[in-house]
Coordinates of C-alpha atoms (C1' of nucleotides) in Angstrom, one line a residue:
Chain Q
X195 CA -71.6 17.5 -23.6
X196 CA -69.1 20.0 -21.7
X197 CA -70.9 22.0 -18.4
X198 CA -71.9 25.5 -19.7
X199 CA -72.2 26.0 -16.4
X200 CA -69.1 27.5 -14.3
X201 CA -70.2 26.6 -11.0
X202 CA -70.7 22.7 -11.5
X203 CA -67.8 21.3 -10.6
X204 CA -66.9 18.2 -13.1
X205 CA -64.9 15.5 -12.3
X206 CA -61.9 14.7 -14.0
X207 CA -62.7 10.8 -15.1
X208 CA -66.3 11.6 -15.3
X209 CA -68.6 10.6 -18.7
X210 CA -68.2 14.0 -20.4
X211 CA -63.8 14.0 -20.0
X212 CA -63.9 10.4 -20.8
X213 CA -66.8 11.0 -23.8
X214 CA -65.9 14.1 -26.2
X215 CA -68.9 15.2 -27.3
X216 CA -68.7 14.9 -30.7
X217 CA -68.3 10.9 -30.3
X218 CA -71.4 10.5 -28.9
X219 CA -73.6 12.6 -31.2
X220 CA -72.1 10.5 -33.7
X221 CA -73.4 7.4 -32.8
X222 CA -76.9 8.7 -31.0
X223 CA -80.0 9.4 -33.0
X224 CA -82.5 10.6 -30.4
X225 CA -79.7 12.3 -28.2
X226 CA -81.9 15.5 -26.6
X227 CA -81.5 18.0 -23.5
X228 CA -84.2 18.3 -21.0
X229 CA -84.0 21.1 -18.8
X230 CA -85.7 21.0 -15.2
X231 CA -86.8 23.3 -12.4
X232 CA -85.8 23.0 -8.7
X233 CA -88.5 20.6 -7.1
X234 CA -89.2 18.8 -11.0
X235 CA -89.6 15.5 -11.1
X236 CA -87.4 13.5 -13.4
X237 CA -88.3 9.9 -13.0
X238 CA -90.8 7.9 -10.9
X239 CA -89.8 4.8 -8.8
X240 CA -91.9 1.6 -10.8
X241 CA -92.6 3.5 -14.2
X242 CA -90.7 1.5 -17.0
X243 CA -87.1 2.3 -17.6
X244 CA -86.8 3.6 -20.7
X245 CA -84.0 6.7 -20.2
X246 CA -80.9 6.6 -19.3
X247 CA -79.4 10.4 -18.2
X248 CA -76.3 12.0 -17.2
X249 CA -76.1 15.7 -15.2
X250 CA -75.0 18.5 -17.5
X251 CA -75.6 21.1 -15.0
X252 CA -77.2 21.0 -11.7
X253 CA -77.7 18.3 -8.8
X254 CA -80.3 15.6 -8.8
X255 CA -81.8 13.3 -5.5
X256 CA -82.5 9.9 -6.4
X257 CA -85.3 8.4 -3.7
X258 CA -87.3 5.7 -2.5
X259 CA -90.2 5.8 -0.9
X260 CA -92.5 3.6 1.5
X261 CA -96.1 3.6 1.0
X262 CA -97.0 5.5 3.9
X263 CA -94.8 7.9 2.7
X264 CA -91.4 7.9 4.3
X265 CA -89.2 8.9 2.5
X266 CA -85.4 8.0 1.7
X267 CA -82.5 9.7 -0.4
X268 CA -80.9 6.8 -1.6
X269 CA -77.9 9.0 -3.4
X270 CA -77.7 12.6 -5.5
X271 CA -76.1 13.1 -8.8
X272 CA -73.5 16.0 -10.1
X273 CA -72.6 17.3 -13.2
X274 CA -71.1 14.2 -15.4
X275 CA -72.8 11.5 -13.2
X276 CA -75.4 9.2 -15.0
X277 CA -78.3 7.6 -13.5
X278 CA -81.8 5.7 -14.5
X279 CA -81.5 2.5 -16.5
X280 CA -80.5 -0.2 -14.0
X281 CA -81.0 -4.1 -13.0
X282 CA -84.5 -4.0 -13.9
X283 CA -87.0 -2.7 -16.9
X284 CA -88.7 -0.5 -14.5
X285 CA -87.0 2.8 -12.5
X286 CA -85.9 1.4 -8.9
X287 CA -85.7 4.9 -7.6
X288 CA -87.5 8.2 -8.8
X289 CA -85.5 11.5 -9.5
X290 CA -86.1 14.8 -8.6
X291 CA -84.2 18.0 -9.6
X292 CA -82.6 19.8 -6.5
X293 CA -81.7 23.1 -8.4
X294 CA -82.5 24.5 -11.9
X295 CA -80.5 21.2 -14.0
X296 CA -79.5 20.4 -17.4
X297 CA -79.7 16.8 -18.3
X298 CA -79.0 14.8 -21.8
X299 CA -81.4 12.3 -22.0
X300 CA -80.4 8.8 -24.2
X301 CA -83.4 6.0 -25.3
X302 CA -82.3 2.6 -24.1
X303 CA -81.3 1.3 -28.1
X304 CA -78.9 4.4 -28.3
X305 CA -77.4 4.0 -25.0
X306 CA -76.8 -0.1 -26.1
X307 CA -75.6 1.2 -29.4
X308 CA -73.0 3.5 -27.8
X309 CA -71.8 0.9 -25.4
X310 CA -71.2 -1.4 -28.6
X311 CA -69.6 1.6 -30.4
X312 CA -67.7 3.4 -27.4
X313 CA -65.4 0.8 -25.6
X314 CA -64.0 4.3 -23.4
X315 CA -68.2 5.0 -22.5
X316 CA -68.9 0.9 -21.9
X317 CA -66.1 1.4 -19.4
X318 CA -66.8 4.7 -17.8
X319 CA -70.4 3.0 -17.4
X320 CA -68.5 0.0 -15.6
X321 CA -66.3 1.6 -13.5
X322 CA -69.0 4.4 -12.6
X323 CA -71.6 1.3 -11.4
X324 CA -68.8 0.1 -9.0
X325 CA -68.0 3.4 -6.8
X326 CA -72.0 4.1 -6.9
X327 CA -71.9 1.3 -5.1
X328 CA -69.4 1.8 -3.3
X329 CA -71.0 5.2 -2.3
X330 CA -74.4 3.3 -1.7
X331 CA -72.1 1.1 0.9
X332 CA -70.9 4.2 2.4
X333 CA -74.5 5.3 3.3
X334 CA -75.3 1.8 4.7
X335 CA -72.3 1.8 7.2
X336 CA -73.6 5.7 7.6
X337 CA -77.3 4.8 8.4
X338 CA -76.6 1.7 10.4
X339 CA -74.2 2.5 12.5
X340 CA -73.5 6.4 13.2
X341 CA -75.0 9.0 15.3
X342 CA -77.0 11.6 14.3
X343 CA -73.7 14.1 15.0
X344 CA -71.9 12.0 13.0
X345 CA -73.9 12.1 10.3
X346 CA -73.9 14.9 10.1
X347 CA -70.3 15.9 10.3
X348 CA -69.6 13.2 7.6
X349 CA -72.3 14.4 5.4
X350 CA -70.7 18.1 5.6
X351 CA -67.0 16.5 5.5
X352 CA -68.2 15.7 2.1
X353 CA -71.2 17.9 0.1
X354 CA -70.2 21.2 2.0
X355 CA -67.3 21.5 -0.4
X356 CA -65.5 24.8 -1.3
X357 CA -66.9 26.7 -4.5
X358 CA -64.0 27.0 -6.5
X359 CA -62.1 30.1 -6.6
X360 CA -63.4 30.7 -3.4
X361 CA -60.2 31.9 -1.1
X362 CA -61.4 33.4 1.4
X363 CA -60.2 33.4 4.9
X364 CA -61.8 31.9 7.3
X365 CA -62.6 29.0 4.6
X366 CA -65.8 28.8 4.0
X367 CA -68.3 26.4 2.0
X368 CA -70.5 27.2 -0.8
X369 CA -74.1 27.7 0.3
X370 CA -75.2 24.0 0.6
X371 CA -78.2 22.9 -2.5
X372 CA -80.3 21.0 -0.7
X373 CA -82.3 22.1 2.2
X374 CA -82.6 20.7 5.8
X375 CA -85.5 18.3 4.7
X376 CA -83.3 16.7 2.1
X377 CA -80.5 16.5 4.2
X378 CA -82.5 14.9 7.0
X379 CA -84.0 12.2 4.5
X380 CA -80.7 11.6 3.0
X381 CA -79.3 10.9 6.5
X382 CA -82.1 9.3 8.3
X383 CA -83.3 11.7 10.6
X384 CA -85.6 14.7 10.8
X385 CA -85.3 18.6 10.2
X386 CA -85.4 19.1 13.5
X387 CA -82.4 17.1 14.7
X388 CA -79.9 18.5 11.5
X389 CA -80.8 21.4 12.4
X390 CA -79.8 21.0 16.3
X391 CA -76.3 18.8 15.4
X392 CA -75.6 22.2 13.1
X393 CA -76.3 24.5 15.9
X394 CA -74.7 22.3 17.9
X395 CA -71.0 22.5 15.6
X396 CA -71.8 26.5 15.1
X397 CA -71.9 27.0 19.4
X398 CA -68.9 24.4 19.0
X399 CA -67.1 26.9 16.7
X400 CA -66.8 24.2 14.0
X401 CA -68.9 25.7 11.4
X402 CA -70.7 28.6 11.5
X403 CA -74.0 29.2 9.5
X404 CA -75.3 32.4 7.7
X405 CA -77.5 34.4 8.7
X406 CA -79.5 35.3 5.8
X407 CA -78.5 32.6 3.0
X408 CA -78.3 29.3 5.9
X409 CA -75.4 28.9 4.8
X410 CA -72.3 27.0 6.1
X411 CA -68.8 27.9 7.4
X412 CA -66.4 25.5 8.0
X413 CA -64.5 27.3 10.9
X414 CA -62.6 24.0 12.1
X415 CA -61.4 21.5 9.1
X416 CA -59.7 19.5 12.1
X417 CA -62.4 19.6 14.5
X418 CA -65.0 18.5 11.8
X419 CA -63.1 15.4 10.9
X420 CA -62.8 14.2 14.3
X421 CA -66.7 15.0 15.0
X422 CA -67.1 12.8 11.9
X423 CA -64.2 10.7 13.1
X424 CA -61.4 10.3 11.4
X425 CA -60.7 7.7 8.8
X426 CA -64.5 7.7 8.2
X427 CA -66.3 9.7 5.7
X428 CA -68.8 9.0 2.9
X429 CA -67.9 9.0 -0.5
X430 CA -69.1 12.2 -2.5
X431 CA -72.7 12.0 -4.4
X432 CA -73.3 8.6 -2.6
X433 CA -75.7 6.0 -4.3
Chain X
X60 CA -67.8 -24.5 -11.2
X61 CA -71.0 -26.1 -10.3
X62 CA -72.3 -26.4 -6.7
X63 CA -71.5 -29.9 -5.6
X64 CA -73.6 -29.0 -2.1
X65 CA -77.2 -29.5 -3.1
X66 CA -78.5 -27.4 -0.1
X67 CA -77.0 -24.6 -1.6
X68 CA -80.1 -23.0 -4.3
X69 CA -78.1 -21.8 -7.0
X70 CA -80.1 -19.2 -8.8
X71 CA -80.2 -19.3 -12.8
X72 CA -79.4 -15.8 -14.0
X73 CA -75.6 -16.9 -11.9
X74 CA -72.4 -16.9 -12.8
X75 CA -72.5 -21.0 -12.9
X76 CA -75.2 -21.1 -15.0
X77 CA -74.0 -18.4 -17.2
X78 CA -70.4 -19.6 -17.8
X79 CA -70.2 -23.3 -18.1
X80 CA -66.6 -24.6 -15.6
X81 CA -64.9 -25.4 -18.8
X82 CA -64.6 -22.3 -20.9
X83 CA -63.4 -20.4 -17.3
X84 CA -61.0 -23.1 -16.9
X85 CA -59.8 -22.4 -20.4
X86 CA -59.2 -18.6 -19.8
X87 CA -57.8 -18.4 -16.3
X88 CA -54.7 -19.7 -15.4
X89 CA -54.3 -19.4 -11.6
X90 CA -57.7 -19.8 -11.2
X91 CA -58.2 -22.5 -7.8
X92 CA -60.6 -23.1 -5.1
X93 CA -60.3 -22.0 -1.2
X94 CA -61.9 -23.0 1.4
X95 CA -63.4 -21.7 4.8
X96 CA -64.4 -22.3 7.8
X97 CA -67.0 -20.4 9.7
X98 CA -66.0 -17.5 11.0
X99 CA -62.6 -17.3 9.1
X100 CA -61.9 -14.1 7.2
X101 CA -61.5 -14.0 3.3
X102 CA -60.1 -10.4 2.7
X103 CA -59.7 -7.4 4.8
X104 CA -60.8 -4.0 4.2
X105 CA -58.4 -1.9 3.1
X106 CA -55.8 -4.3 1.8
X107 CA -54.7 -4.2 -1.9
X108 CA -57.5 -5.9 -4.1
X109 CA -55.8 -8.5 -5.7
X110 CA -58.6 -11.0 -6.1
X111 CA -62.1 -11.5 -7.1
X112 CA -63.9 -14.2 -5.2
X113 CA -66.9 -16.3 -6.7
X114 CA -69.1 -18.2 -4.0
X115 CA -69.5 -22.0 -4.8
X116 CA -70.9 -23.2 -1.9
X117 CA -72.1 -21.4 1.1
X118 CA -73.0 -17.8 2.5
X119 CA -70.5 -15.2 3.2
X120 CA -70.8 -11.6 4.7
X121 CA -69.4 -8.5 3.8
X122 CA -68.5 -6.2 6.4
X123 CA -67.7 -2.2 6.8
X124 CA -66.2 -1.2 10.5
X125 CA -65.4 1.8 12.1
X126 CA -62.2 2.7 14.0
X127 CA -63.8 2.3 17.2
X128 CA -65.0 -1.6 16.4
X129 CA -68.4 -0.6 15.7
X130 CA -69.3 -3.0 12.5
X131 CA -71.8 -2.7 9.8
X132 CA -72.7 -6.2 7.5
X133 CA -73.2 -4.3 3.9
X134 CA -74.4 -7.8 2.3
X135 CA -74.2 -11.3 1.9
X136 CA -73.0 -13.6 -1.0
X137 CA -74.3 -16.7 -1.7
X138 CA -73.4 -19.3 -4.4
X139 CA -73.0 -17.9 -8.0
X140 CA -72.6 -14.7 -6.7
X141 CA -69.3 -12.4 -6.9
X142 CA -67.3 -10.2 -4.5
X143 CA -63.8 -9.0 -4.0
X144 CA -62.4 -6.4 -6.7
X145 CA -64.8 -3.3 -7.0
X146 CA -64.0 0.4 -7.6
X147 CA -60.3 1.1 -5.8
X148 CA -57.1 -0.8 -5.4
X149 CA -57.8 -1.9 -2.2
X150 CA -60.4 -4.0 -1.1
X151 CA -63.7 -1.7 0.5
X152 CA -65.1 -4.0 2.5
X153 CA -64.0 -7.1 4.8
X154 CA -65.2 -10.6 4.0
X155 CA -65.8 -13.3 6.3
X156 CA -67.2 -16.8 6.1
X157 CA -70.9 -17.5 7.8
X158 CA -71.2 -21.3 7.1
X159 CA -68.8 -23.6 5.5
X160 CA -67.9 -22.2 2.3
X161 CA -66.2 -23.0 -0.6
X162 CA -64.9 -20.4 -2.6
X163 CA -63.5 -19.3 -6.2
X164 CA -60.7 -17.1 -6.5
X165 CA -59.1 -15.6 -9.8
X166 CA -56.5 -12.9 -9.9
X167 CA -56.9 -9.7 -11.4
X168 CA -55.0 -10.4 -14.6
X169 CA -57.2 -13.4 -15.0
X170 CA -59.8 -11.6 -14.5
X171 CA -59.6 -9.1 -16.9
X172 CA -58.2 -11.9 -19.7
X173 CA -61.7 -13.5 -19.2
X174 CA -63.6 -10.6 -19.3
X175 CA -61.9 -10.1 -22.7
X176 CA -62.7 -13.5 -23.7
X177 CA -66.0 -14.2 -22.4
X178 CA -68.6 -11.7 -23.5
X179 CA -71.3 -13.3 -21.5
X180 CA -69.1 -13.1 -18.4
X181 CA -68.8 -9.7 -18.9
X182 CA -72.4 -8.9 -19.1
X183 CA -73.1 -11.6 -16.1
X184 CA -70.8 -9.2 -14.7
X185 CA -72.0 -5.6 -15.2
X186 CA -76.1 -7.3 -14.8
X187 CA -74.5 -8.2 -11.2
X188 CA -73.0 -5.3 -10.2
X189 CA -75.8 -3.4 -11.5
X190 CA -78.3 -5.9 -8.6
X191 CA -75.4 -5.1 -5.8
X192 CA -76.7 -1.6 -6.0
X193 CA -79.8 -1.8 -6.3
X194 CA -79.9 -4.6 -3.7
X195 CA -77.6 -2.0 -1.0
X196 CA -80.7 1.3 -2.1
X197 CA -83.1 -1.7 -0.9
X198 CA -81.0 -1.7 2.4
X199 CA -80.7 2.1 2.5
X200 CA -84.0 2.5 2.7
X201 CA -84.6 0.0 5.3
X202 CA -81.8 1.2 7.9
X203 CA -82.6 5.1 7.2
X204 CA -86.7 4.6 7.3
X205 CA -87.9 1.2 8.9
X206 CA -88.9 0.6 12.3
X207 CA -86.8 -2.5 14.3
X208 CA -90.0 -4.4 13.9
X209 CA -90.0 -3.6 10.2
X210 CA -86.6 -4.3 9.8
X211 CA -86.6 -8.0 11.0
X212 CA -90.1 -8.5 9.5
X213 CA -88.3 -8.1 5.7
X214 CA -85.4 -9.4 7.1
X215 CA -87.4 -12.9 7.4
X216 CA -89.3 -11.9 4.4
X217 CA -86.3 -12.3 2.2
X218 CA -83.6 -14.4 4.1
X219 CA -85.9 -17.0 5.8
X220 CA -86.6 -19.1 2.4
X221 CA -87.8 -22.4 2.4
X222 CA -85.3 -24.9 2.1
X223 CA -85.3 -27.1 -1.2
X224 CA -87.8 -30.2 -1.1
X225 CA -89.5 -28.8 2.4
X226 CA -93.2 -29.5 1.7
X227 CA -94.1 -29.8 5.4
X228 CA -97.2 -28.6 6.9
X229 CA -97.3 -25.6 8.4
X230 CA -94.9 -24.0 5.9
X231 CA -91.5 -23.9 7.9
X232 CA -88.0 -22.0 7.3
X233 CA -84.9 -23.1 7.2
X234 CA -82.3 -22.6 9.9
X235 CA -81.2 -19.1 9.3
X236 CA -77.6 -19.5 8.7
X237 CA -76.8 -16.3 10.3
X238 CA -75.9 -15.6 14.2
X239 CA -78.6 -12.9 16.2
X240 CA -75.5 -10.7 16.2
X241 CA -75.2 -11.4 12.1
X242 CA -78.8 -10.4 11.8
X243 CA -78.3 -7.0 14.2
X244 CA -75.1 -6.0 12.4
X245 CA -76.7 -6.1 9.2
X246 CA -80.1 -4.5 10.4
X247 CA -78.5 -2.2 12.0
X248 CA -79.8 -2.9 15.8
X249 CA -78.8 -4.6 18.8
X250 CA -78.9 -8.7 19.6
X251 CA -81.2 -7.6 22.3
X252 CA -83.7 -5.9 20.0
X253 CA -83.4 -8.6 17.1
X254 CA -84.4 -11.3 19.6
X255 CA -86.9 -9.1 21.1
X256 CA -88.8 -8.3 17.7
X257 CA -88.5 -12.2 16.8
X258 CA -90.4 -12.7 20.4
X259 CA -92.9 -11.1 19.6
X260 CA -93.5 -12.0 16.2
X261 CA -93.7 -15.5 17.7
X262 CA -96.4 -13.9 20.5
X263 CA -98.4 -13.4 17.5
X264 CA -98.1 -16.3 15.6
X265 CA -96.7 -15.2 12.9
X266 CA -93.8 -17.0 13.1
X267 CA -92.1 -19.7 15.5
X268 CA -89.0 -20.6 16.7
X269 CA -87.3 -23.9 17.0
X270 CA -86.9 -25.0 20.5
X271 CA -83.1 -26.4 20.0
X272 CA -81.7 -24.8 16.7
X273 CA -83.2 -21.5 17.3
X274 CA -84.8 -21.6 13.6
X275 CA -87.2 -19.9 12.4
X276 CA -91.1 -21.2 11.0
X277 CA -93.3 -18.8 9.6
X278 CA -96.6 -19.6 10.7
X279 CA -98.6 -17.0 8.6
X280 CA -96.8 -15.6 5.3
X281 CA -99.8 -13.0 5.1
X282 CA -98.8 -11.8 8.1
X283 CA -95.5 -11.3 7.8
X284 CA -95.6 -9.6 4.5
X285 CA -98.1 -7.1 6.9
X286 CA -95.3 -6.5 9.3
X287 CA -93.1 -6.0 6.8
X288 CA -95.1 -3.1 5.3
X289 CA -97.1 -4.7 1.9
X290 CA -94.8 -3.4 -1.5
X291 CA -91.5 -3.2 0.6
X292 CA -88.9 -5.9 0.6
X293 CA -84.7 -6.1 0.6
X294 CA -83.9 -7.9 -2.1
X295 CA -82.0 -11.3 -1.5
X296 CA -78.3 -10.6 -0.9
X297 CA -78.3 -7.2 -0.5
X298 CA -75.2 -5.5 -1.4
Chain A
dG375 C1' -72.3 -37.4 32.7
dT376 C1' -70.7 -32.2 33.8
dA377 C1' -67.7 -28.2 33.2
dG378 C1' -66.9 -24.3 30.3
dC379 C1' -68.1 -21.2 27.0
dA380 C1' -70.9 -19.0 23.6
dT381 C1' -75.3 -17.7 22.1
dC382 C1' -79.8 -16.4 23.0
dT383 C1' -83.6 -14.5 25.8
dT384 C1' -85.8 -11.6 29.2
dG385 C1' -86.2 -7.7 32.4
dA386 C1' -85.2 -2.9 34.2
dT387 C1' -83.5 1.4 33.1
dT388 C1' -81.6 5.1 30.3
dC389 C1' -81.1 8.1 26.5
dA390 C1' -80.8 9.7 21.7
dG391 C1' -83.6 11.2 18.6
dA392 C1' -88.6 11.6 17.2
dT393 C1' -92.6 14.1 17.9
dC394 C1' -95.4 18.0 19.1
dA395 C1' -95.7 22.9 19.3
dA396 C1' -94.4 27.6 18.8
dG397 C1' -91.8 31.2 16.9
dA398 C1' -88.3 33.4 13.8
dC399 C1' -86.9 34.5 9.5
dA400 C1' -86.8 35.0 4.4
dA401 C1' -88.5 35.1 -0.2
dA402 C1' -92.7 36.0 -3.1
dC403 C1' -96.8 37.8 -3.8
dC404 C1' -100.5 41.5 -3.9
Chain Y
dG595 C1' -95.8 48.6 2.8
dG596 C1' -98.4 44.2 4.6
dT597 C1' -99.8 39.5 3.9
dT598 C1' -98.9 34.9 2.7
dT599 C1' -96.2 30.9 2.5
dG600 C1' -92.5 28.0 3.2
dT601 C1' -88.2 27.0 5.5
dC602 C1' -85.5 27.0 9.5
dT603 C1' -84.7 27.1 14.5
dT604 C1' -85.7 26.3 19.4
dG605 C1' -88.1 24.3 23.3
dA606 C1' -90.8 20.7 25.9
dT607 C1' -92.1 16.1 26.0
dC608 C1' -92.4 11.3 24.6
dT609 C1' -90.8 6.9 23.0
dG610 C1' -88.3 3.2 20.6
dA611 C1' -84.3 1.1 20.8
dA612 C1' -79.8 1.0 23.3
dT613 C1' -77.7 -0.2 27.4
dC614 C1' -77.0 -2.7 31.6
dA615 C1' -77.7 -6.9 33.9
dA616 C1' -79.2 -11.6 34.9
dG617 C1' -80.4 -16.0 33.5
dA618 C1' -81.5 -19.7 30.3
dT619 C1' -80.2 -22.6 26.8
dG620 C1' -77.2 -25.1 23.7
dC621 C1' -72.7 -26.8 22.1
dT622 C1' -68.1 -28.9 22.8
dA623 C1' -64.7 -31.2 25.2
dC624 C1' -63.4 -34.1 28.5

DNA sequence: GTAGCATCTTGATTCAGATCAAGACAAACC
DNA sequence: GGTTTGTCTTGATCTGAATCAAGATGCTAC
């Protein structure tokens, strides 16, 4: 259940610290990874609910969409986040893989069967339900009320973190792994106007974006928090 | 535990119906009612989280703000619905009282003794908290993607229910218990702009609006659901 | 009654962000 | 190499909703 992969980042009280591995093979029968590209669907909004998954390795975009097409990130997943089963007995969001991603896919009767058997997993699963939505509360405050700077400042205050081990001076920020288009339906607006605010913070001298890669630098921590203004930011992998 | 305000619809997966009065009153030992008045404020964000609330009576809304006062409505409760302790140790969003409201409050120790105690409390519980988020992706998706039109169309769509026993001819709304201002906090507009949309809705017949109380009667459901975008709705009590 | 205050509506104007349009740049292919 | 294709940036223009500003209406108190 442990990341084979170095560069996801785990968190500390996520499913696979609180879950050895060995506990949950135990007590699943149909336990099996599914590997998926960048751009692969994973779930469709309506289908029937039938998987639940959690990130091995990778990042994942849960969305919604309107039948004209707009369309809304409603949250992303990391590396020891779950997502899928839900309220209801069909998806409420689709899933889509941002980069290449690892997940471990569970049938609804193991996932209920583990809950019974796992009091630690029953209340990871609890726990992790609340700060999602917490998270999802975040993005409402976000969407409602802030300006399209604000946004995103907040939105780089938060998935524009360092790559660990990375020490060098000026700090810089891992190459994001979503493009502008996700950014833009993540934070309600469009390509056009992320990419502007970013401009805007690299003339500024807040960030300042690669040349080749699009990535981007975080020249001015300080500066950065009060363009997202302080006290405010939206909790990591909100949903 | 039971409603004793009949105009308040109680709905049947609740916490009311699910735990009969007596077995919580045999588990919690502080347990005691509280009551508002409209406009008074239950809990503060950012304070320590020292209670969980459960509606009896009434409507309540939950509220995120940001340093310079602007404020964001995250969801309402009504009766048989929970709110208070969540993911931290202090309290994520504020709580204030719409209508008249009547309210029950249990301590955390209590709490957790029940949860222990009751099994179906526990999965009322986790079934709710699961319906919070999906109920705050439904409002994601309508502050990051929906027109102001759109937004007041599903606003009516899901808030304006009939009242209780109201057979009259044409099908009419109840009094909406929340202010304009309620309304544009939580949609994420202006006053101006709510009142403006419900204007013109009125123009066109689709709805109409009580000359003294300001209420709301939809004139034509079909309508309505058009405006609203056919296959999109907030679900009640978004959260 | 009417005075005071809060809420709601309506109109005129402004502006942030969307839209439309054109290039710039990069990765992937032959 | 050159061509294609997709993503990103930049500029010009448009527009939906915010803002600013009066009034209208309703509620409460006296």
């Amino acid at each position: 259940m442990t990341s084979d992969c170095a560069a996801c980042p785990v968190r500390r009280d996520s499913f696979c610290q609180t879950v050895p591995a060995r506990d949950l093979k135990a007590h699943s029968k149909k336990r099996s990874f599914v590997e998926f590209k960048p751009r692969q669907t994973v779930m469709v909004e309506g289908e029937p609910a039938t998987s639940l998954f959690i990130v091995t390795c990778g990042i994942v975009k849960l969305l919604r969409s309107l039948p004209d097409g707009r369309t809304q990130i409603v949250g992303f997943r990391q590396a020891g986040e779950y997502f899928g089963l839900g309220e209801r007995d069909t998806y409420t969001t689709s899933a889509e893989a941002i980069s290449g991603t690892r997940l471990c896919r569970f049938s609804r009767p193991d996932v209920a069967a583990m809950r019974r058997a796992l009091p630690q997993l029953k209340k990871y699963m609890n726990r992790e339900s609340l700060r999602q939505l917490t998270a999802a509360q975040d993005q409402v405050l976000l969407l409602g009320q802030m300006t399209a700077r604000e946004k995103v400042a907040n939105f780089l205050m938060v998935y524009g973190y360092r790559a660990p081990g990375d020490t060098a001076r000026p700090q810089r920020l891992a190459k994001l792994p979503m493009s502008r288009s996700e950014i833009a339906d993540f934070l309600g607006l469009t390509v056009e106007t992320v990419s502007r605010m970013l401009a805007a913070l690299a003339n500024e001298e807040i960030i300042a974006i690669g040349q080749k890669t699009h990535s981007v630098h975080v020249l001015n921590p300080v500066a950065l928090a009060g363009a997202a203004r302080p006290g405010v930011a939206i909790a990591r992998h909100a949903g």
